[in-house]
CSV table of C-alpha atoms in Angstrom, one decimal:
chain,number,residue,atom,x,y,z
X,1,SER,CA,146.8,38.6,96.6
X,2,ALA,CA,146.2,34.9,96.5
X,3,THR,CA,142.5,35.9,95.8
X,4,PRO,CA,142.4,39.1,93.9
X,5,SER,CA,138.8,40.5,93.4
X,6,LEU,CA,137.1,39.6,90.0
X,7,GLU,CA,137.3,43.4,89.1
X,8,SER,CA,141.1,43.3,89.4
X,9,PHE,CA,141.3,40.0,87.6
X,10,VAL,CA,139.3,41.2,84.7
X,11,ASN,CA,141.2,44.7,84.6
X,12,ALA,CA,144.4,42.6,84.4
X,13,GLU,CA,142.9,40.7,81.4
X,14,ARG,CA,142.0,44.0,79.7
X,15,GLY,CA,145.5,45.3,80.2
X,16,LYS,CA,144.6,47.9,82.7
X,17,LEU,CA,146.8,46.3,85.4
X,18,ARG,CA,149.9,44.3,85.1
X,19,ARG,CA,149.7,40.8,86.7
X,20,LEU,CA,152.6,39.3,88.5
X,21,SER,CA,152.3,35.7,89.2
X,22,LEU,CA,153.7,33.8,92.1
X,23,PRO,CA,152.5,30.1,91.5
X,24,ASP,CA,154.7,28.6,94.3
X,25,ARG,CA,155.2,29.0,98.0
X,26,ILE,CA,158.6,29.9,99.3
X,27,ASP,CA,161.2,27.0,99.0
X,28,ALA,CA,158.5,25.2,96.9
X,29,ARG,CA,156.6,24.3,100.1
X,30,PRO,CA,153.4,22.4,99.1
X,31,LEU,CA,150.0,24.0,99.4
X,32,PRO,CA,148.0,22.1,102.2
X,33,LEU,CA,145.7,19.3,101.3
X,34,VAL,CA,142.2,20.4,101.6
X,35,GLU,CA,139.4,17.9,102.4
X,36,ILE,CA,135.7,18.7,102.0
X,37,VAL,CA,133.3,17.0,104.4
X,38,ASP,CA,129.8,16.8,103.5
X,39,LEU,CA,127.8,17.6,106.7
X,40,ASN,CA,124.5,16.0,105.1
X,41,GLU,CA,126.1,12.7,105.0
X,42,THR,CA,127.9,13.0,108.4
X,43,ARG,CA,124.5,13.9,110.0
X,44,ALA,CA,122.7,11.1,108.3
X,45,GLU,CA,125.3,8.5,109.5
X,46,ALA,CA,125.1,9.9,113.1
X,47,ALA,CA,121.2,9.4,112.9
X,48,ALA,CA,121.4,6.0,111.7
X,49,ALA,CA,124.0,4.9,114.3
X,50,PRO,CA,122.6,2.4,116.8
X,51,GLU,CA,123.6,4.5,119.8
X,52,ALA,CA,121.8,7.6,118.3
X,53,SER,CA,118.9,8.7,120.6
X,54,THR,CA,116.0,10.4,119.3
X,55,THR,CA,114.7,11.4,122.7
X,56,ALA,CA,116.0,14.8,123.9
X,57,PRO,CA,117.2,14.6,127.7
X,58,THR,CA,115.3,16.7,130.1
X,59,ALA,CA,117.1,19.7,131.6
X,60,THR,CA,116.8,21.2,135.1
X,61,PRO,CA,115.6,24.8,134.6
X,62,THR,CA,118.1,27.4,135.8
X,63,SER,CA,118.4,31.1,135.4
X,64,SER,CA,119.7,31.2,132.0
X,65,PRO,CA,119.1,29.6,128.5
X,66,ALA,CA,122.3,27.5,129.1
X,67,SER,CA,120.2,25.0,130.7
X,68,THR,CA,118.2,23.9,127.6
X,69,ARG,CA,116.6,20.7,126.5
X,70,ARG,CA,118.4,20.6,123.1
X,71,GLN,CA,121.7,22.2,122.0
X,72,GLY,CA,121.5,21.0,118.4
X,73,GLY,CA,123.8,18.8,116.6
X,74,ALA,CA,127.4,18.4,117.0
X,75,LEU,CA,129.5,21.0,115.6
X,76,TYR,CA,132.4,19.0,114.6
X,77,SER,CA,132.7,16.0,112.2
X,78,PRO,CA,134.8,13.0,112.8
X,79,ALA,CA,137.1,14.0,110.1
X,80,LEU,CA,137.6,17.5,111.7
X,81,LEU,CA,138.2,16.1,115.1
X,82,ASP,CA,140.6,13.5,113.9
X,83,GLY,CA,142.7,16.0,112.1
X,84,LEU,CA,142.8,18.1,115.1
X,85,ALA,CA,143.8,15.3,117.3
X,86,ALA,CA,146.5,14.1,115.1
X,87,ALA,CA,148.0,17.6,115.0
X,88,LEU,CA,147.8,17.9,118.7
X,89,ALA,CA,149.5,14.6,119.1
X,90,ARG,CA,152.4,15.7,117.0
X,91,GLY,CA,152.7,18.8,119.1
X,92,ASP,CA,151.6,21.0,116.3
X,93,GLN,CA,149.4,24.0,116.4
X,94,ALA,CA,146.0,24.4,114.8
X,95,LEU,CA,143.4,26.9,113.6
X,96,VAL,CA,139.7,26.4,113.9
X,97,PHE,CA,137.6,28.9,111.7
X,98,LEU,CA,133.9,29.9,112.4
X,99,ASN,CA,132.8,33.3,111.3
X,100,ARG,CA,130.1,33.7,113.8
X,101,ARG,CA,130.7,35.1,117.2
X,102,GLY,CA,128.6,34.5,120.2
X,103,HIS,CA,127.3,31.3,121.6
X,104,THR,CA,124.1,30.7,119.6
X,105,ARG,CA,122.7,32.7,116.6
X,106,VAL,CA,119.1,31.8,117.5
X,107,VAL,CA,117.5,30.7,120.7
X,108,GLU,CA,114.1,29.2,120.1
X,109,CYS,CA,111.6,28.2,122.9
X,110,GLU,CA,111.0,24.4,122.4
X,111,ASP,CA,107.3,24.7,123.5
X,112,CYS,CA,105.9,27.8,121.6
X,113,GLY,CA,108.5,28.7,119.2
X,114,TYR,CA,109.4,32.2,120.6
X,115,VAL,CA,112.5,33.7,119.2
X,116,GLY,CA,113.8,37.0,120.8
X,117,ARG,CA,114.2,39.8,118.2
X,118,CYS,CA,116.0,43.2,118.2
X,119,PRO,CA,113.2,45.9,118.7
X,120,SER,CA,115.2,48.1,116.3
X,121,CYS,CA,116.5,45.8,113.7
X,122,ASP,CA,115.1,42.9,111.6
X,123,VAL,CA,117.3,40.3,113.3
X,124,SER,CA,117.1,37.8,115.8
X,125,LEU,CA,119.1,38.3,119.1
X,126,THR,CA,122.4,36.4,119.6
X,127,TYR,CA,123.0,34.6,122.9
X,128,HIS,CA,126.3,35.3,124.5
X,129,SER,CA,127.1,33.0,127.2
X,130,SER,CA,130.1,34.8,128.6
X,131,ASP,CA,127.9,37.5,130.2
X,132,GLU,CA,124.3,35.8,129.8
X,133,THR,CA,122.8,38.3,127.5
X,134,PHE,CA,121.0,38.4,124.3
X,135,ARG,CA,122.6,41.0,121.8
X,136,CYS,CA,121.9,42.6,118.5
X,137,HIS,CA,125.1,42.5,116.3
X,138,TYR,CA,124.0,45.6,114.5
X,139,CYS,CA,122.9,48.2,117.1
X,140,ASP,CA,124.2,46.4,120.2
X,141,HIS,CA,120.8,46.2,122.0
X,142,GLN,CA,121.2,43.9,124.9
X,143,VAL,CA,118.8,42.3,127.3
X,144,SER,CA,119.5,39.8,130.0
X,145,ALA,CA,119.0,36.3,129.1
X,146,ALA,CA,116.1,35.1,131.3
X,147,GLY,CA,115.6,31.5,132.5
X,148,ALA,CA,112.1,31.1,131.0
X,149,CYS,CA,110.4,32.0,127.8
X,150,PRO,CA,108.8,35.6,128.1
X,151,GLN,CA,105.9,34.5,126.0
X,152,CYS,CA,104.9,31.0,127.5
X,153,ALA,CA,107.1,30.7,130.5
X,154,SER,CA,108.6,27.4,129.4
X,155,PRO,CA,112.2,26.9,130.8
X,156,PHE,CA,113.3,24.9,127.8
X,157,PHE,CA,115.1,26.3,124.7
X,158,ARG,CA,116.6,25.0,121.5
X,159,HIS,CA,120.0,26.5,120.2
X,160,LYS,CA,120.5,26.9,116.6
X,161,GLY,CA,123.5,28.2,114.5
X,162,SER,CA,126.4,28.1,116.9
X,163,GLY,CA,129.0,30.9,117.3
X,164,THR,CA,132.6,30.8,118.7
X,165,GLN,CA,131.7,30.7,122.3
X,166,ARG,CA,129.8,27.5,121.9
X,167,ALA,CA,132.5,26.1,119.6
X,168,GLU,CA,135.2,26.9,122.1
X,169,LYS,CA,133.2,24.9,124.8
X,170,GLU,CA,132.9,22.0,122.6
X,171,LEU,CA,136.6,22.1,121.7
X,172,ALA,CA,137.5,22.2,125.4
X,173,ARG,CA,135.1,19.1,125.9
X,174,HIS,CA,136.7,17.2,123.2
X,175,PHE,CA,140.2,18.1,124.1
X,176,PRO,CA,140.3,18.8,127.8
X,177,GLN,CA,144.3,19.1,127.8
X,178,ALA,CA,144.6,21.4,124.8
X,179,ARG,CA,145.1,25.1,125.5
X,180,ILE,CA,142.7,27.1,123.5
X,181,LEU,CA,142.6,30.8,122.5
X,182,ARG,CA,139.4,32.5,121.1
X,183,LEU,CA,139.9,35.5,118.8
X,184,ASP,CA,136.6,37.4,117.8
X,185,SER,CA,135.4,40.9,118.2
X,186,ASP,CA,134.2,40.1,121.6
X,187,SER,CA,137.6,38.7,122.9
X,188,ALA,CA,139.4,41.4,121.2
X,189,LYS,CA,137.3,44.3,122.5
X,190,PRO,CA,139.5,45.3,125.2
X,191,LYS,CA,142.5,47.6,124.1
X,192,GLY,CA,145.6,45.5,123.0
X,193,ALA,CA,143.6,42.3,123.5
X,194,GLN,CA,144.0,41.1,119.9
X,195,ALA,CA,147.7,41.7,119.8
X,196,ALA,CA,148.1,40.1,123.0
X,197,ILE,CA,146.2,36.9,121.8
X,198,LEU,CA,148.1,36.6,118.6
X,199,ALA,CA,151.5,37.1,120.4
X,200,ALA,CA,150.7,34.4,122.9
X,201,PHE,CA,149.7,32.1,120.1
X,202,GLY,CA,153.0,32.8,118.4
X,203,ARG,CA,154.8,32.1,121.5
X,204,ARG,CA,153.2,28.8,121.4
X,205,GLU,CA,151.4,29.3,124.6
X,206,ALA,CA,148.3,27.7,123.1
X,207,ASP,CA,147.7,24.7,120.9
X,208,VAL,CA,144.5,25.8,119.1
X,209,LEU,CA,143.4,29.4,117.9
X,210,LEU,CA,139.6,29.6,117.4
X,211,GLY,CA,138.4,32.5,115.6
X,212,THR,CA,136.3,34.4,113.0
X,213,GLN,CA,137.5,36.4,110.0
X,214,MET,CA,140.1,37.9,112.2
X,215,ILE,CA,142.2,34.7,111.8
X,216,SER,CA,141.6,33.9,108.2
X,217,LYS,CA,144.6,36.0,106.6
X,218,GLY,CA,147.8,37.9,107.4
X,219,LEU,CA,148.8,35.3,110.1
X,220,ASP,CA,152.1,33.4,109.6
X,221,PHE,CA,152.5,30.8,112.3
X,222,HIS,CA,155.0,28.0,111.3
X,223,GLY,CA,153.7,25.6,114.0
X,224,VAL,CA,150.2,25.4,112.4
X,225,THR,CA,149.7,22.3,110.4
X,226,PHE,CA,146.0,21.8,110.6
X,227,VAL,CA,143.2,24.2,109.8
X,228,GLY,CA,139.5,23.4,110.5
X,229,VAL,CA,136.5,25.2,108.9
X,230,VAL,CA,133.4,24.5,111.0
X,231,SER,CA,131.0,25.8,108.3
X,232,ALA,CA,131.8,26.9,104.8
X,233,ASP,CA,128.2,28.0,104.3
X,234,GLY,CA,127.8,31.1,106.2
X,235,SER,CA,128.5,33.5,103.5
X,236,LEU,CA,127.7,31.2,100.6
X,237,HIS,CA,124.0,31.8,100.5
X,238,MET,CA,123.8,35.5,101.3
X,239,PRO,CA,121.6,37.5,98.9
X,240,ASP,CA,124.6,39.2,97.3
X,241,PHE,CA,126.1,38.3,93.8
X,242,ARG,CA,129.5,38.3,95.3
X,243,ALA,CA,128.5,35.5,97.8
X,244,GLY,CA,130.6,32.9,95.8
X,245,GLU,CA,133.6,35.1,95.4
X,246,ARG,CA,133.7,36.0,99.1
X,247,THR,CA,133.4,32.4,100.1
X,248,PHE,CA,136.2,31.3,97.8
X,249,GLN,CA,138.4,34.0,98.9
X,250,THR,CA,137.8,33.2,102.6
X,251,LEU,CA,138.4,29.5,102.3
X,252,VAL,CA,141.7,30.0,100.2
X,253,GLN,CA,142.9,32.4,102.7
X,254,VAL,CA,142.1,30.6,105.8
X,255,ALA,CA,143.6,27.4,104.1
X,256,GLY,CA,146.7,29.3,103.5
X,257,ARG,CA,147.4,29.5,107.2
X,258,ALA,CA,148.3,25.8,107.3
X,259,GLY,CA,151.7,24.4,106.4
X,260,ARG,CA,153.6,27.6,106.1
X,261,GLY,CA,156.5,26.2,107.8
X,262,LYS,CA,158.7,23.0,107.1
X,263,LEU,CA,155.7,20.7,107.8
X,264,PRO,CA,152.9,20.0,105.3
X,265,GLY,CA,149.4,21.2,106.2
X,266,ARG,CA,145.9,19.7,106.2
X,267,VAL,CA,142.6,21.6,105.9
X,268,VAL,CA,139.2,20.1,106.8
X,269,VAL,CA,136.1,22.1,105.5
X,270,GLN,CA,132.7,21.2,106.7
X,271,THR,CA,129.7,22.1,104.4
X,272,ARG,CA,126.4,21.3,103.3
X,273,ALA,CA,127.1,22.3,99.7
X,274,PRO,CA,130.1,20.2,98.8
X,275,GLU,CA,129.7,20.5,95.1
X,276,HIS,CA,129.5,24.2,94.8
X,277,PRO,CA,131.9,25.8,92.5
X,278,ALA,CA,133.3,28.0,95.1
X,279,LEU,CA,134.3,25.0,97.2
X,280,VAL,CA,135.5,22.7,94.6
X,281,CYS,CA,137.9,25.4,93.3
X,282,ALA,CA,139.0,26.5,96.9
X,283,GLN,CA,139.8,22.5,97.5
X,284,ALA,CA,142.0,22.7,94.5
X,285,HIS,CA,143.5,26.1,95.2
X,286,ASP,CA,142.3,26.8,91.6
X,287,PHE,CA,141.8,30.6,91.3
X,288,ALA,CA,141.8,30.5,87.5
X,289,ALA,CA,139.0,27.9,87.3
X,290,PHE,CA,136.9,29.9,89.7
X,291,ALA,CA,137.6,33.1,88.0
X,292,ALA,CA,136.6,31.7,84.7
X,293,ARG,CA,133.4,30.4,85.9
X,294,GLU,CA,132.5,33.5,88.0
X,295,THR,CA,133.3,35.9,85.2
X,296,GLN,CA,131.0,34.2,82.9
X,297,PHE,CA,128.2,34.3,85.3
X,298,ARG,CA,128.7,38.1,85.8
X,299,LYS,CA,129.1,38.8,82.2
X,300,ASP,CA,125.8,36.9,81.4
X,301,LEU,CA,123.9,39.0,84.0
X,302,GLY,CA,125.7,42.2,83.5
X,303,TYR,CA,127.0,42.4,86.9
X,304,PRO,CA,130.5,44.0,87.7
X,305,PRO,CA,133.0,44.1,86.2
X,306,PHE,CA,130.7,43.8,83.2
X,307,GLY,CA,128.3,46.3,84.3
X,308,ARG,CA,128.0,49.1,86.9
X,309,LEU,CA,125.7,49.6,89.8
X,310,VAL,CA,124.2,52.6,91.6
X,311,ALA,CA,122.2,51.6,94.8
X,312,LEU,CA,119.5,54.1,96.2
X,313,THR,CA,118.5,53.1,99.8
X,314,LEU,CA,115.7,54.9,101.5
X,315,SER,CA,114.9,54.6,105.1
X,316,ALA,CA,112.5,56.0,107.6
X,317,GLU,CA,111.0,55.2,111.0
X,318,ASP,CA,107.5,55.1,109.4
X,319,GLU,CA,107.1,52.1,106.9
X,320,ASP,CA,104.4,53.6,105.0
X,321,LYS,CA,106.4,56.6,104.2
X,322,VAL,CA,109.5,54.7,102.9
X,323,ILE,CA,107.3,52.5,100.8
X,324,ALA,CA,105.7,55.5,99.3
X,325,ALA,CA,109.0,57.3,98.9
X,326,ALA,CA,110.5,54.2,97.2
X,327,ALA,CA,107.7,54.1,94.6
X,328,ARG,CA,108.2,57.8,94.0
X,329,VAL,CA,111.9,57.5,93.4
X,330,ALA,CA,111.2,54.5,90.9
X,331,ASP,CA,108.9,56.7,89.1
X,332,ILE,CA,111.6,59.5,88.9
X,333,VAL,CA,114.3,57.1,87.7
X,334,ARG,CA,111.9,55.9,84.9
X,335,ASP,CA,111.2,59.3,83.9
X,336,ALA,CA,114.9,60.3,83.8
X,337,LEU,CA,115.8,57.1,81.8
X,338,ALA,CA,113.0,58.1,79.3
X,339,ASP,CA,114.2,61.5,78.9
X,340,TYR,CA,117.9,60.3,78.4
X,341,GLU,CA,116.7,57.9,75.7
X,342,HIS,CA,114.7,60.4,73.9
X,343,LEU,CA,117.6,62.7,73.7
X,344,ALA,CA,120.0,59.9,72.8
X,345,LYS,CA,117.6,59.0,69.7
X,346,GLU,CA,117.6,62.5,68.7
X,347,ARG,CA,121.4,62.7,68.5
X,348,GLY,CA,121.5,59.2,66.8
X,349,ALA,CA,123.8,57.9,69.6
X,350,ALA,CA,121.6,55.5,71.6
X,351,PRO,CA,123.7,53.1,73.6
X,352,GLU,CA,123.3,49.3,73.3
X,353,GLY,CA,121.5,47.3,75.8
X,354,ALA,CA,119.1,48.6,78.4
X,355,LEU,CA,119.4,50.1,81.9
X,356,ASP,CA,117.8,47.8,84.4
X,357,LEU,CA,115.8,49.1,87.5
X,358,LEU,CA,115.8,46.5,90.1
X,359,GLY,CA,113.3,47.1,92.8
X,360,PRO,CA,111.8,48.9,94.6
X,361,ALA,CA,112.0,46.2,97.3
X,362,PRO,CA,112.9,45.8,101.0
X,363,SER,CA,116.5,46.0,101.7
X,364,PRO,CA,118.1,42.5,102.7
X,365,MET,CA,118.3,44.0,106.1
X,366,ALA,CA,114.8,45.5,106.1
X,367,ARG,CA,114.9,47.3,109.4
X,368,LEU,CA,118.0,48.7,111.0
X,369,ARG,CA,118.3,50.7,114.1
X,370,GLY,CA,114.6,51.6,114.2
X,371,ARG,CA,114.4,52.6,110.3
X,372,HIS,CA,112.6,50.7,107.7
X,373,ARG,CA,114.9,50.3,104.5
X,374,TRP,CA,113.9,50.0,101.0
X,375,ARG,CA,116.3,49.9,98.0
X,376,LEU,CA,116.5,50.4,94.2
X,377,THR,CA,119.4,49.3,92.3
X,378,LEU,CA,120.3,50.7,88.8
X,379,LYS,CA,122.3,48.3,86.7
X,380,ASP,CA,123.8,49.3,83.3
X,381,ARG,CA,126.7,48.1,81.0
X,382,ASP,CA,126.9,51.7,79.8
X,383,MET,CA,128.5,53.8,82.4
X,384,ARG,CA,127.6,57.1,80.9
X,385,ARG,CA,123.9,56.3,80.7
X,386,LEU,CA,123.9,55.0,84.2
X,387,HIS,CA,125.5,57.9,85.7
X,388,ALA,CA,123.5,60.5,83.5
X,389,VAL,CA,120.1,58.9,84.6
X,390,ALA,CA,121.2,58.7,88.3
X,391,ARG,CA,122.2,62.2,88.3
X,392,ARG,CA,119.2,63.5,86.7
X,393,ALA,CA,117.0,61.5,89.1
X,394,LEU,CA,118.9,63.1,92.2
X,395,GLU,CA,118.5,66.6,90.6
X,396,VAL,CA,114.6,66.0,90.6
X,397,ILE,CA,114.6,64.6,94.2
X,398,GLU,CA,116.6,67.6,95.5
X,399,SER,CA,114.2,69.9,93.9
X,400,ALA,CA,111.1,71.3,95.5
X,401,GLU,CA,109.0,69.2,93.1
X,402,GLY,CA,110.6,65.8,93.8
X,403,ARG,CA,111.5,66.4,97.4
X,404,LEU,CA,110.9,63.3,99.7
X,405,ALA,CA,108.5,63.2,102.6
X,406,PRO,CA,110.0,64.7,106.0
X,407,GLY,CA,111.9,61.8,107.9
X,408,VAL,CA,112.8,59.8,104.8
X,409,GLN,CA,116.5,59.7,104.1
X,410,LEU,CA,118.0,58.8,100.9
X,411,ALA,CA,121.6,57.1,100.6
X,412,VAL,CA,123.4,56.9,97.2
X,413,ASP,CA,126.1,54.4,96.6
X,414,VAL,CA,127.9,54.2,93.4
X,415,ASP,CA,129.6,51.0,92.7
X,416,PRO,CA,128.7,49.5,96.0
X,417,TYR,CA,130.8,46.7,97.2
X,418,ASP,CA,128.5,45.6,99.9
X,419,VAL,CA,125.1,45.2,98.5
X,420,LEU,CA,123.4,44.1,101.7
């Protein structure tokens, strides 16, 4: 892998794994040149331009939110458009990466601020222009996209957070002669569609392949000399200690799709955080520098691979029940920890450091498929203590004395890779 996990990297450093290094591409082909575009400067320059208008055009109301007053700012910077135009002019192919499907992540009423939300999940609904629906990307709840706000009846909407459907429309507007294919979980849903789309692109029946994570790695198209990343920030600010690692991995992998043939590659990455270490290191294809910084961060805070985690997630349809259950589980964990430390002192074998109990607190996704979710996370550098305390707490919870209220479910995840 060009981007091994930090756990694998540290295990290699510790001698648990043997690392084989391939520092060069086949035939000594150069790695693509990566350019970082600061969207903050780009938007400021656009706003200051003489032709920039501060007055939103008025739209004629129709039966869907497609006829909005404002569609938000442009998706593509001049640098990305210029790079794409140059590749197409040479007869080369290009990839455009945007890890968000749908047309628009949030559709907001311009008059009253109403935003449609899923009745079962703690998320806003995503607008899909292909079938004029609002959808939840977690439980697949769908409603028809009405032409007026259900709260104030205004026909005007503001679109925020663009997805691949809108990105495809803007690409077609900028390059009307280009043949564009879109690959995301929507377009790939019919059986065999993903293979058919990739095969068509491989036969050079299309000039641009626009897609989500599905196009970020494992593809080897020698005609691709340009890759555009619409937004590098989607995963960067997630409430996850692995957010920087995942962003770095994605950028390095998608950049690696450019210049795999005899012609050199170029990558343009749009971001509002151009100085973030994950982006700076990805620009230089410098895994070692990123790993050095990230491992120090993990070590200082006791996160994997220098500590271990056990996540306890409680859920219930009744919010009060899950809050009470989470508080009860926290007390049980504290009691289990106190018992463990008492026994360890008696044996004269108390481990160093401390077990941290994070929470209880609402999960990042606080409501999912109609169930409220709260989480506790046990974090410890000592694996034996962590597992002993967690095991003892579960024994109490499963007993008659500690049994949770009816309707409350408990999920236990040891060494969770996805903390959301």
